[in-house]
Amino acid sequence: MKKLCILILMLFFSLVEAKAAIKISPSTIELNANTTKKDYISTAFNVSGGINETIRFKLYPVFFKYDEKGRFIELKDTGQNDSLMGKIKFYPMEFTCQNGQPQKVRLTITGLKELQNGESRLMLFLEDVNTKEVLLSKLNGNIGGKIILVKTRVGVPIYVDKGNFTKKAQLLTLNANESNGILNCAYKISSNGTSKVRYNGWGYITDNNNNLIKKFKVISSNVPGGIGSYIEKEQKVDLKDCVLNNGKNYNLKFVLTYKDEQDKEKILKRETSFNILNNNKNNI
């Protein structure tokens, strides 16, 4: 009998949405230092695991940024002006979630007077202290693949705005291409203020008579602030449940919203069109 090959692999998940069994609320912490005269500001979030599941978490902060694709990048702490490293206190530092019961994590950001004007940030990670064995099947579906050791890491981004910060976003481009019943939506969104913007929204697919064919939620993301700052994202939408005609054009519209520095909702809109390819067997 062939021996099983054990591959040690650390799988780190930075987005709360990626872990259905772990719920964090709120999933992003956004604080305004202008709302207090004290040199610190406090808040809390709740963490819970799945039913009949026990997870032991340890917490630790890291400095980070998002690249132009919206991907998390961990950075070495070198005292950057926009870093909250060394200014966060949180409790508990380690805890156990059992049977879906919530655990409250309290945190305080200190030294607000030392912060720069605009945005400062860090990521507070919750890491499972235990690893889990997962058996991967072979490509032919037979048992006897590799065993990997999986450790879960979930990040909660924490932002503090201070001074005369601004939040200004633009939806620069939107393109759509359909292939084999899957619509690939590619868009570019900029953030030219001194603080990041976090957008949400919906996508609408219509025919040339403006009849709604499908509505879908656009996956939320953060766009860092700064001159020339932007991210490029792609989202795939399944059209196999839609009645579409080969060779015809359809319209895609994005309606996104974000909150500006006055906490007022701003709306971003952009439209494009796409063609249904003749090689798509799922269409008429």
Coordinates of C-alpha atoms in Angstrom, one line a residue:
M1 CA 0.0 0.0 0.0
K2 CA 1.3 3.4 -0.9
K3 CA 2.0 5.7 2.0
L4 CA 0.0 8.9 2.2
C5 CA 1.9 12.0 1.5
I6 CA 1.3 14.6 4.1
L7 CA 1.5 18.2 2.9
I8 CA 1.5 20.9 5.5
L9 CA -0.4 23.8 4.1
M10 CA -1.5 26.9 6.0
L11 CA -4.7 28.3 4.4
F12 CA -5.3 31.8 5.5
F13 CA -8.7 33.5 4.9
S14 CA -8.7 37.3 5.3
L15 CA -12.4 37.9 4.3
V16 CA -15.1 37.1 6.7
E17 CA -17.4 36.1 3.8
A18 CA -15.1 33.2 3.0
K19 CA -15.9 31.4 6.3
A20 CA -19.6 30.6 6.5
A21 CA -19.1 28.9 10.0
I22 CA -17.5 32.0 11.5
K23 CA -19.7 35.1 12.0
I24 CA -18.2 38.5 12.9
S25 CA -20.4 41.5 13.4
P26 CA -19.6 44.2 12.4
S27 CA -17.1 42.7 9.9
T28 CA -15.4 46.1 9.4
I29 CA -14.6 48.6 12.2
E30 CA -14.8 52.3 11.1
L31 CA -14.1 54.9 13.8
N32 CA -14.1 58.7 13.6
A33 CA -11.6 60.3 16.0
N34 CA -13.4 63.7 15.6
T35 CA -16.3 62.4 17.6
T36 CA -14.4 62.4 20.9
K37 CA -12.3 64.9 22.8
K38 CA -10.4 62.1 24.6
D39 CA -7.2 60.6 23.4
Y40 CA -8.7 57.2 22.8
I41 CA -11.8 55.7 21.3
S42 CA -13.4 52.3 22.0
T43 CA -15.8 49.9 20.3
A44 CA -16.5 46.1 20.2
F45 CA -17.5 43.3 17.8
N46 CA -19.1 39.9 18.2
V47 CA -17.6 36.5 17.1
S48 CA -19.5 33.2 16.9
G49 CA -18.8 29.8 15.4
G50 CA -21.0 27.1 14.1
I51 CA -23.4 24.9 16.0
N52 CA -21.8 21.8 17.5
E53 CA -18.4 23.4 16.8
T54 CA -15.6 24.5 19.1
I55 CA -13.0 26.9 17.9
R56 CA -10.1 28.4 20.0
F57 CA -9.0 31.8 18.7
K58 CA -6.0 33.9 19.4
L59 CA -6.0 37.6 18.3
Y60 CA -3.1 39.7 17.0
P61 CA -2.9 42.8 14.8
V62 CA -0.9 43.4 11.6
F63 CA -0.4 46.4 9.3
F64 CA -1.7 46.0 5.8
K65 CA -2.8 47.5 2.5
Y66 CA -4.9 46.5 -0.4
D67 CA -3.4 46.3 -3.9
E68 CA -4.9 47.4 -7.2
K69 CA -6.9 44.2 -7.4
G70 CA -8.3 44.6 -3.9
R71 CA -6.2 41.8 -2.5
F72 CA -4.9 41.9 1.1
I73 CA -1.2 42.5 1.6
E74 CA 0.4 42.2 5.0
L75 CA 3.1 44.8 5.6
K76 CA 6.0 44.9 8.1
D77 CA 5.4 47.5 10.8
T78 CA 8.0 50.2 10.4
G79 CA 6.1 53.1 12.1
Q80 CA 4.2 54.2 9.0
N81 CA 2.2 57.3 9.5
D82 CA -1.1 55.6 8.6
S83 CA -0.5 52.6 10.9
L84 CA -2.4 51.9 14.1
M85 CA 0.1 49.3 15.2
G86 CA 1.1 50.0 18.8
K87 CA -2.1 51.9 19.4
I88 CA -4.6 49.1 19.9
K89 CA -5.6 47.3 23.0
F90 CA -8.1 44.5 22.9
Y91 CA -9.6 41.9 25.2
P92 CA -9.8 39.0 25.4
M93 CA -6.5 38.1 23.6
E94 CA -7.6 34.4 23.3
F95 CA -11.0 32.8 23.7
T96 CA -13.1 29.8 22.8
C97 CA -16.3 29.9 20.7
Q98 CA -18.6 26.9 21.4
N99 CA -21.9 25.9 19.9
G100 CA -22.6 29.1 18.1
Q101 CA -22.5 31.2 21.3
P102 CA -21.2 34.8 20.7
Q103 CA -18.0 36.2 22.2
K104 CA -17.7 40.0 22.5
V105 CA -14.2 41.4 21.7
R106 CA -13.6 44.9 23.1
L107 CA -11.0 47.1 21.6
T108 CA -9.6 50.6 22.2
I109 CA -7.5 52.8 19.9
T110 CA -5.2 55.1 21.9
G111 CA -3.0 58.0 21.0
L112 CA -5.5 59.7 18.7
K113 CA -3.7 63.0 19.0
E114 CA -0.7 61.5 17.4
L115 CA -2.5 60.2 14.4
Q116 CA -2.2 61.8 11.0
N117 CA -5.0 63.6 9.3
G118 CA -7.0 61.2 7.2
E119 CA -7.0 57.5 7.5
S120 CA -5.1 55.1 9.7
R121 CA -5.6 51.3 9.8
L122 CA -4.7 47.8 10.8
M123 CA -6.1 44.3 10.5
L124 CA -7.0 42.4 13.7
F125 CA -6.7 38.7 13.0
L126 CA -8.5 35.9 14.7
E127 CA -6.5 32.7 14.2
D128 CA -7.6 29.2 15.1
V129 CA -5.0 27.8 17.4
N130 CA -5.7 24.2 16.2
T131 CA -5.1 22.7 12.8
K132 CA -7.5 20.4 11.1
E133 CA -6.7 17.5 8.8
V134 CA -8.4 17.5 5.4
L135 CA -8.1 14.6 3.0
L136 CA -7.9 15.6 -0.6
S137 CA -9.2 13.1 -3.2
K138 CA -7.2 12.2 -6.2
L139 CA -8.0 13.7 -9.6
N140 CA -9.8 10.5 -10.6
G141 CA -12.0 10.8 -7.5
N142 CA -10.5 7.8 -5.6
I143 CA -9.6 8.0 -1.9
G144 CA -5.9 8.2 -1.2
G145 CA -5.0 11.8 -2.0
K146 CA -2.9 14.0 0.2
I147 CA -3.6 15.1 3.7
I148 CA -3.3 18.8 4.4
L149 CA -3.3 20.6 7.7
V150 CA -5.6 23.6 7.6
K151 CA -5.5 26.6 9.9
T152 CA -8.2 29.3 9.7
R153 CA -7.4 33.0 10.0
V154 CA -10.1 35.6 9.7
G155 CA -9.3 39.4 9.6
V156 CA -11.3 42.3 10.9
P157 CA -10.1 45.6 9.2
I158 CA -10.0 48.5 11.6
Y159 CA -10.0 52.1 10.3
V160 CA -9.7 55.4 12.2
D161 CA -10.4 58.7 10.4
K162 CA -9.2 62.0 11.9
G163 CA -9.2 65.7 11.0
N164 CA -10.4 67.1 7.7
F165 CA -10.6 63.8 5.9
T166 CA -12.4 63.3 2.6
K167 CA -14.1 60.3 0.9
K168 CA -14.4 60.7 -2.9
A169 CA -15.0 57.8 -5.2
Q170 CA -15.6 57.3 -9.0
L171 CA -16.8 54.3 -10.9
L172 CA -14.3 54.7 -13.8
T173 CA -15.0 51.8 -16.1
L174 CA -17.4 48.8 -16.5
N175 CA -17.0 46.0 -19.0
A176 CA -18.9 42.8 -19.5
N177 CA -18.2 39.6 -21.5
E178 CA -20.3 36.5 -21.7
S179 CA -19.0 33.0 -22.3
N180 CA -20.8 29.7 -21.8
G181 CA -23.5 31.2 -19.6
I182 CA -21.2 33.1 -17.4
L183 CA -21.0 36.9 -17.4
N184 CA -17.7 38.3 -16.4
C185 CA -18.1 41.9 -15.0
A186 CA -14.9 43.9 -14.8
Y187 CA -14.8 47.3 -13.3
K188 CA -12.4 50.0 -12.0
I189 CA -13.3 52.3 -9.1
S190 CA -11.1 55.1 -7.7
S191 CA -10.8 56.8 -4.3
N192 CA -9.2 60.2 -4.5
G193 CA -9.9 61.4 -0.9
T194 CA -7.7 61.2 2.1
S195 CA -9.7 58.2 3.5
K196 CA -10.8 54.9 2.0
V197 CA -14.3 54.3 0.7
R198 CA -16.3 51.1 1.2
Y199 CA -18.9 50.5 -1.5
N200 CA -21.9 48.2 -1.8
G201 CA -24.4 47.9 -4.6
W202 CA -26.3 46.0 -7.2
G203 CA -25.9 44.9 -10.8
Y204 CA -28.9 44.9 -13.2
I205 CA -29.1 43.0 -16.5
T206 CA -31.7 44.2 -18.9
D207 CA -32.7 43.8 -22.5
N208 CA -32.9 46.6 -25.0
N209 CA -36.5 47.4 -23.9
N210 CA -35.2 47.9 -20.3
N211 CA -36.9 44.7 -19.1
L212 CA -35.1 43.3 -16.0
I213 CA -33.6 39.9 -16.6
K214 CA -31.5 39.5 -13.5
K215 CA -30.5 41.5 -10.4
F216 CA -27.4 40.5 -8.4
K217 CA -25.5 41.9 -5.4
V218 CA -22.1 43.4 -6.2
I219 CA -19.5 42.1 -3.8
S220 CA -18.5 44.8 -1.4
S221 CA -14.9 46.0 -1.1
N222 CA -12.7 48.8 0.3
V223 CA -10.8 51.3 -1.9
P224 CA -7.8 52.9 -0.3
G225 CA -7.7 56.7 -0.3
G226 CA -5.0 58.7 -2.0
I227 CA -4.2 60.6 -5.2
G228 CA -4.5 58.1 -8.1
S229 CA -5.7 55.3 -5.8
Y230 CA -8.0 52.7 -7.4
I231 CA -8.8 49.0 -7.5
E232 CA -9.8 46.8 -10.5
K233 CA -12.3 44.0 -9.6
E234 CA -14.0 41.2 -11.5
Q235 CA -17.2 39.4 -10.6
K236 CA -18.7 36.4 -12.4
V237 CA -22.5 36.1 -12.7
D238 CA -24.2 32.9 -13.7
L239 CA -26.7 33.4 -16.5
K240 CA -27.8 29.8 -17.0
D241 CA -31.1 30.5 -15.2
C242 CA -31.9 33.4 -17.6
V243 CA -33.7 33.2 -21.0
L244 CA -31.4 34.9 -23.4
N245 CA -31.2 35.0 -27.2
N246 CA -28.0 34.1 -29.1
G247 CA -26.4 37.0 -31.0
K248 CA -28.4 39.7 -29.2
N249 CA -27.1 42.5 -27.1
Y250 CA -28.0 43.0 -23.5
N251 CA -27.2 45.8 -21.0
L252 CA -25.4 45.7 -17.7
K253 CA -25.8 48.5 -15.1
F254 CA -23.9 48.9 -11.8
V255 CA -25.4 51.1 -9.1
L256 CA -23.0 51.4 -6.2
T257 CA -23.2 53.4 -3.0
Y258 CA -20.7 54.7 -0.4
K259 CA -20.7 57.1 2.6
D260 CA -18.8 60.4 2.3
E261 CA -17.0 62.2 5.1
Q262 CA -20.3 63.7 6.2
D263 CA -21.8 60.2 6.4
K264 CA -24.1 61.0 3.5
E265 CA -24.8 58.3 0.9
K266 CA -23.3 58.9 -2.5
I267 CA -24.4 57.0 -5.6
L268 CA -22.1 55.7 -8.5
K269 CA -23.6 54.5 -11.8
R270 CA -22.2 53.1 -15.0
E271 CA -23.6 51.0 -17.8
T272 CA -22.3 48.9 -20.6
S273 CA -23.6 46.3 -23.1
F274 CA -22.6 42.7 -24.0
N275 CA -23.4 40.2 -26.6
I276 CA -24.6 36.6 -26.1
L277 CA -22.2 34.3 -28.0
N278 CA -23.6 31.8 -30.5
N279 CA -21.6 28.9 -28.9
N280 CA -23.6 29.1 -25.7
K281 CA -25.8 26.0 -25.8
N282 CA -27.9 27.2 -22.8
N283 CA -29.4 30.0 -24.7
I284 CA -32.1 30.2 -27.4

